Each structure stands twice: as C-alpha cells, then as structure tokens.
PDB file of C-alpha atoms in Angstrom:
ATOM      1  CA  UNK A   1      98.435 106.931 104.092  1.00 80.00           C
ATOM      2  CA  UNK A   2     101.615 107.414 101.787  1.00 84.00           C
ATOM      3  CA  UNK A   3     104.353 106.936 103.153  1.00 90.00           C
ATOM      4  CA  UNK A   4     107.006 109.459 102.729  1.00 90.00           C
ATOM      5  CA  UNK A   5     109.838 107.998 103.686  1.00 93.00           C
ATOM      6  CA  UNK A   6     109.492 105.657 100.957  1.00 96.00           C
ATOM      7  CA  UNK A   7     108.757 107.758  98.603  1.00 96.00           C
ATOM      8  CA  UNK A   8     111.745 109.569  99.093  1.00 95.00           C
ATOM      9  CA  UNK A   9     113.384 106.548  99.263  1.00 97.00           C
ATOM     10  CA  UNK A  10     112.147 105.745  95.815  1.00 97.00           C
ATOM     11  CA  UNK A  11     113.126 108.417  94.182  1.00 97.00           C
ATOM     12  CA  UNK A  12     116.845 108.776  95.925  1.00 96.00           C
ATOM     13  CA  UNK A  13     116.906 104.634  94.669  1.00 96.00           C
ATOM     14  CA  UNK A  14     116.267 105.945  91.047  1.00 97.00           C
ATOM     15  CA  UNK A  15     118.312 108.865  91.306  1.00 96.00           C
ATOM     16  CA  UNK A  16     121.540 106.855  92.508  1.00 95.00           C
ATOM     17  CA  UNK A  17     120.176 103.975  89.353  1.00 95.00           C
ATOM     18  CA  UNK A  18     120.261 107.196  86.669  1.00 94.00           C
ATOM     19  CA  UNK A  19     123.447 108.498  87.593  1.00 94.00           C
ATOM     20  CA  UNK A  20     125.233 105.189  88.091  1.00 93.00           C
ATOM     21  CA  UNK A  21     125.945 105.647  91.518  1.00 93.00           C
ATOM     22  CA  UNK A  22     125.079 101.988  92.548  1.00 85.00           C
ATOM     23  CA  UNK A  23     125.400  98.938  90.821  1.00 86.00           C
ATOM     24  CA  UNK A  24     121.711  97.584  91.768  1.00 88.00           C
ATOM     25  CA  UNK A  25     119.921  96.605  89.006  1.00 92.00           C
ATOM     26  CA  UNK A  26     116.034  97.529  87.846  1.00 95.00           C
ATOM     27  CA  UNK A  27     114.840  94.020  88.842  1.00 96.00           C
ATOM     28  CA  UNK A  28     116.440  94.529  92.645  1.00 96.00           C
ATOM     29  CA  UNK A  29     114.886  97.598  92.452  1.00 96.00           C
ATOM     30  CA  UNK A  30     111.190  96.958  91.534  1.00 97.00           C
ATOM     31  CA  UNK A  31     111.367  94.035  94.060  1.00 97.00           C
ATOM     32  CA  UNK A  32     113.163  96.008  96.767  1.00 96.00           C
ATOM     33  CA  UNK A  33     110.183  98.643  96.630  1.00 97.00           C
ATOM     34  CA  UNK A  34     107.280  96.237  96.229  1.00 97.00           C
ATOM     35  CA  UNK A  35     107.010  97.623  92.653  1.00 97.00           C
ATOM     36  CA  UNK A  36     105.297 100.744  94.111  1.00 97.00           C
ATOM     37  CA  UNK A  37     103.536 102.693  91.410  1.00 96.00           C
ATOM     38  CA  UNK A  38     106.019 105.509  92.270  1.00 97.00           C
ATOM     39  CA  UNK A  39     108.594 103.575  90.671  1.00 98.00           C
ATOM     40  CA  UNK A  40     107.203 102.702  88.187  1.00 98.00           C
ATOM     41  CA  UNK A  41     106.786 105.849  87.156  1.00 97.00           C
ATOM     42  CA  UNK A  42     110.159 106.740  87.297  1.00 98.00           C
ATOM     43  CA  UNK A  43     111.136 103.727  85.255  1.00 97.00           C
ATOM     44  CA  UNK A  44     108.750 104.532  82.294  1.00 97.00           C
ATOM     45  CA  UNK A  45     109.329 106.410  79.400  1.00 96.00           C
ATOM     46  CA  UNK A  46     113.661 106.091  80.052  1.00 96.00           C
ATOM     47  CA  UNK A  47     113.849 106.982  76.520  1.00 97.00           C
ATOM     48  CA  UNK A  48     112.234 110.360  76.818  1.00 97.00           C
ATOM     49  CA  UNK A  49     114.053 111.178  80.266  1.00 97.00           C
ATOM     50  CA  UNK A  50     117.178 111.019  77.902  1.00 95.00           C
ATOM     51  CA  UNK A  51     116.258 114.091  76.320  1.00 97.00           C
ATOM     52  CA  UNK A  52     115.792 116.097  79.579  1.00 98.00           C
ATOM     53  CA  UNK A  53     117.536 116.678  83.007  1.00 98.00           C
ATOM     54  CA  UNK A  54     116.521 114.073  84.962  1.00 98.00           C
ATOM     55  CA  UNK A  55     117.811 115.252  88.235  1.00 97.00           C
ATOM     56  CA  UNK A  56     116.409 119.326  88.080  1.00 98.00           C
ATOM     57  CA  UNK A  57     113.074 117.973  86.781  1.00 98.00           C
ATOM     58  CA  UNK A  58     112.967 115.170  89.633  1.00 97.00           C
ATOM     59  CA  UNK A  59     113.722 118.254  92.121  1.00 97.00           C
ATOM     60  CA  UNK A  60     111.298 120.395  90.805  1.00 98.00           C
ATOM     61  CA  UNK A  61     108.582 117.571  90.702  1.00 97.00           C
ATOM     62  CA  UNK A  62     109.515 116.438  94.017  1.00 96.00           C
ATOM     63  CA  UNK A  63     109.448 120.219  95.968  1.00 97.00           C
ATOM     64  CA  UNK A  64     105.440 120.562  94.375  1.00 97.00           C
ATOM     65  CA  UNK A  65     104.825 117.119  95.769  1.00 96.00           C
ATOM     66  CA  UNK A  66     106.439 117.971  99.431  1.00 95.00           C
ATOM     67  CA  UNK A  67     104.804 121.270  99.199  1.00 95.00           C
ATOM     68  CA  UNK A  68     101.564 119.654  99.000  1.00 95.00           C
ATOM     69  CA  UNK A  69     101.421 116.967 100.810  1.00 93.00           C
ATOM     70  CA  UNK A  70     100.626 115.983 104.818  1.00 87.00           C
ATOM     71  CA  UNK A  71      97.919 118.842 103.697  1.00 88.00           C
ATOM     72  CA  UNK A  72      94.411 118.959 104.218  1.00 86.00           C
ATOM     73  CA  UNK A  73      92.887 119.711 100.320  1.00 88.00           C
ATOM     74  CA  UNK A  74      91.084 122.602  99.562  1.00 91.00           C
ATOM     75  CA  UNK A  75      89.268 123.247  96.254  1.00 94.00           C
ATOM     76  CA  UNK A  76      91.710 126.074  95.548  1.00 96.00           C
ATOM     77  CA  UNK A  77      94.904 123.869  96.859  1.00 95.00           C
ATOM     78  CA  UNK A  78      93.648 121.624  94.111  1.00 94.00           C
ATOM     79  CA  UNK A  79      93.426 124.393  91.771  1.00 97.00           C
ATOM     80  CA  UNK A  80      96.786 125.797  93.116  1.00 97.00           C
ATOM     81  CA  UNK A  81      98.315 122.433  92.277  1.00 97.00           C
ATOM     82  CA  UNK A  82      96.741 121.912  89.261  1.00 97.00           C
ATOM     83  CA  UNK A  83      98.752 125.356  88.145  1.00 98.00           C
ATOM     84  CA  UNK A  84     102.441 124.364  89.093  1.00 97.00           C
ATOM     85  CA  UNK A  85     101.791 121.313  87.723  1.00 98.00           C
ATOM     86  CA  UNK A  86     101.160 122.442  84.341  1.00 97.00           C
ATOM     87  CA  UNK A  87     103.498 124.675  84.478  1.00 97.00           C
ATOM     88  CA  UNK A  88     106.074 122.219  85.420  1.00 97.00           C
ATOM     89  CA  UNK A  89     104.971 119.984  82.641  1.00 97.00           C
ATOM     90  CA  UNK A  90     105.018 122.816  79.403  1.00 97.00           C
ATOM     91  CA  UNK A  91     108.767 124.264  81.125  1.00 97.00           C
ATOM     92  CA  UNK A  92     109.871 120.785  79.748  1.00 97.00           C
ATOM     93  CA  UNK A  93     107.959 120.837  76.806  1.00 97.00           C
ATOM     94  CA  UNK A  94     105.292 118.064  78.382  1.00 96.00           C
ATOM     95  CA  UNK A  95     107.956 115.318  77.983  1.00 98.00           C
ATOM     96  CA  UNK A  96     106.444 112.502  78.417  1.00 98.00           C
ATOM     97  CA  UNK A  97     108.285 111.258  81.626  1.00 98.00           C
ATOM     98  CA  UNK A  98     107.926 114.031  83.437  1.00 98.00           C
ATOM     99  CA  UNK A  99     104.438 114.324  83.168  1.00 97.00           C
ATOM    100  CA  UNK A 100     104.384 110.565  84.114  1.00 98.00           C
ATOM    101  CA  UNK A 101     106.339 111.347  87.409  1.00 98.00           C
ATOM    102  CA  UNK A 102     103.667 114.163  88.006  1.00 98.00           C
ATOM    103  CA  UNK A 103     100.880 112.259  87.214  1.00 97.00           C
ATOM    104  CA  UNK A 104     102.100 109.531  89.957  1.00 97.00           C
ATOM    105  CA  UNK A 105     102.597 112.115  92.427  1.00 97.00           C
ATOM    106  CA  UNK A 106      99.034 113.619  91.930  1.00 96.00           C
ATOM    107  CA  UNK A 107      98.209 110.184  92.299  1.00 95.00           C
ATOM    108  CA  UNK A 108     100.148 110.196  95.888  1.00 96.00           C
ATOM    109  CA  UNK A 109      98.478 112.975  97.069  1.00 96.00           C
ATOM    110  CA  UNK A 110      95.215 112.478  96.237  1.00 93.00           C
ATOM    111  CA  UNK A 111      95.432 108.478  97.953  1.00 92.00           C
ATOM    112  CA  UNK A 112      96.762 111.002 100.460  1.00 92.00           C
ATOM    113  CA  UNK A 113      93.818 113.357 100.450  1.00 91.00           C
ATOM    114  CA  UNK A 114      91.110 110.615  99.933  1.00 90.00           C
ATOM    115  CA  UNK A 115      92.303 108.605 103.619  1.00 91.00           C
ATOM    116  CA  UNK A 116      92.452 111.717 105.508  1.00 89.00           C
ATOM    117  CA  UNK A 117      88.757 112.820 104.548  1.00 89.00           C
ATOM    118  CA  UNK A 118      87.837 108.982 105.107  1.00 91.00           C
ATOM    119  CA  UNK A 119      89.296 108.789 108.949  1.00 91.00           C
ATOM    120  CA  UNK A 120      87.906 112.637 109.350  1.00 88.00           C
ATOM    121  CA  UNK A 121      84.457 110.628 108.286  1.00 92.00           C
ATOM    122  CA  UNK A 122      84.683 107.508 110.677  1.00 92.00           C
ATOM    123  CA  UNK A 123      86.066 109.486 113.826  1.00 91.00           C
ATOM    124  CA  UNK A 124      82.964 111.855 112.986  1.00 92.00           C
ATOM    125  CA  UNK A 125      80.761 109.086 112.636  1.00 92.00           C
ATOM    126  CA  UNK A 126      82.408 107.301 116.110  1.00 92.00           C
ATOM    127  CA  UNK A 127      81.451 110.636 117.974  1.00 94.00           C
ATOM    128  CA  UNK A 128      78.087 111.039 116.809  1.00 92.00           C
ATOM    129  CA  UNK A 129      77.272 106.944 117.862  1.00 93.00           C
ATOM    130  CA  UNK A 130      79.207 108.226 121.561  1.00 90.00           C
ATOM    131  CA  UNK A 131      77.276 111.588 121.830  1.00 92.00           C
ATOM    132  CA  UNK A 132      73.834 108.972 120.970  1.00 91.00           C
ATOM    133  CA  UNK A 133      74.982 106.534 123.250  1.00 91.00           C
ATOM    134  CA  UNK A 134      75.806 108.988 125.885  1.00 90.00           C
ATOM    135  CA  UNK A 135      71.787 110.731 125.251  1.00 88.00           C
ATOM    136  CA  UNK A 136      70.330 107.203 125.326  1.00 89.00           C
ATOM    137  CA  UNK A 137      72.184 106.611 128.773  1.00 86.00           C
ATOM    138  CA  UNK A 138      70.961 109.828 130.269  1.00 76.00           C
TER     139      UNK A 138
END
C-alpha cells in the first residue's frame, strides 16, 4: 500500500525546495525519498511549473488525491475522479506539470486500489480453503 505519510512528506520536501525554504538540494532529495515516482513527478517539467502557481495547484492536486484515497474504487469513483481531474488539468490550461503531478497521483491511487482488491482476493481465497478444510473435517 502507499504510504501516505510519505507522500505528504514528498510533497511538503518539494514545497519547502520551490519556495526556498531549505537549503537541501535535488540530489539529497531524490536520495532522501528513494527517488519515489512521486517525486519525480514533482521535479519534472520545472520549466513549465514557472508559468503557474505551484503551491494552489499542488493544494488543489493534493485535496483530489486525499479525497480519494484509503477508498475502496467504484466504477463511478473512477469516473468521479476522472472528472476533477480534468477539470483540474484545463483550469491550468493542461500545463504540463500539473498534469504530470496528477498523472502520478492517479498512479498512487490506483497501486492503492489494485493491493486492496488483491488482499480482498487472498483473504477470500484463505476462507474458502478454511470453510473446505473445515467440510472435509466434518
């Protein structure tokens, strides 16, 4: 599962990098956070976050992720999400850093999505062999 204390992590790391807040450097960065796709993102494309507000578009990409995620996925979540995130992505005129920071965080939630249904699978699976087992005993 993602881990969203890193994540947030990651992007308040960035966010004190952008705004000069700390003097740690890219390199420190990437190596501090494993280079985790997540910040990679975030470090892409630096010449088109220039042309936007890096901080209110973080926010806004950030409060679609948290609203989404720790969520069981339904086809109209997906569709739900799909919505905001287009309209996230033509508000800033689909810059081409935000829409990699949303594209990463789709990417997040769907890992997300993907090891929920795959534990819901196995402890399924575990039950059915117990309820056998249990029918086999009796």
């Amino acid at each position: 599962m993602v881990d969203q204390s890193k994540i947030a992590e990651i992007f308040n790391d960035f966010m004190s990098l952008y705004l000069g807040r700390e003097q740690t450097g890219i390199e420190e960065l990437c190596k501090r956070h494993d280079y985790h796709r997540m910040l990679m993102g975030l470090l892409s494309n630096l010449d088109e976050a220039a042309k936007i507000p890096v901080p209110v578009v973080m926010k806004e990409c950030y409060e679609v992720y948290k609203k989404y995620r720790n969520r069981e996925m339904t086809e109209p979540d997906y569709e739900d999400l799909m919505e905001e995130t287009r309209k996230l992505s033509e508000k800033w005129k689909s810059n081409k850093w935000c829409t990699r920071v949303i594209v990463e965080l789709l990417g997040l939630l769907e890992e997300d999505d993907r090891e929920r249904k795959r534990i819901a699978e196995e402890v399924e699976r575990e039950m059915e062999e117990e309820m056998r087992r249990q029918r086999e005993a009796a």
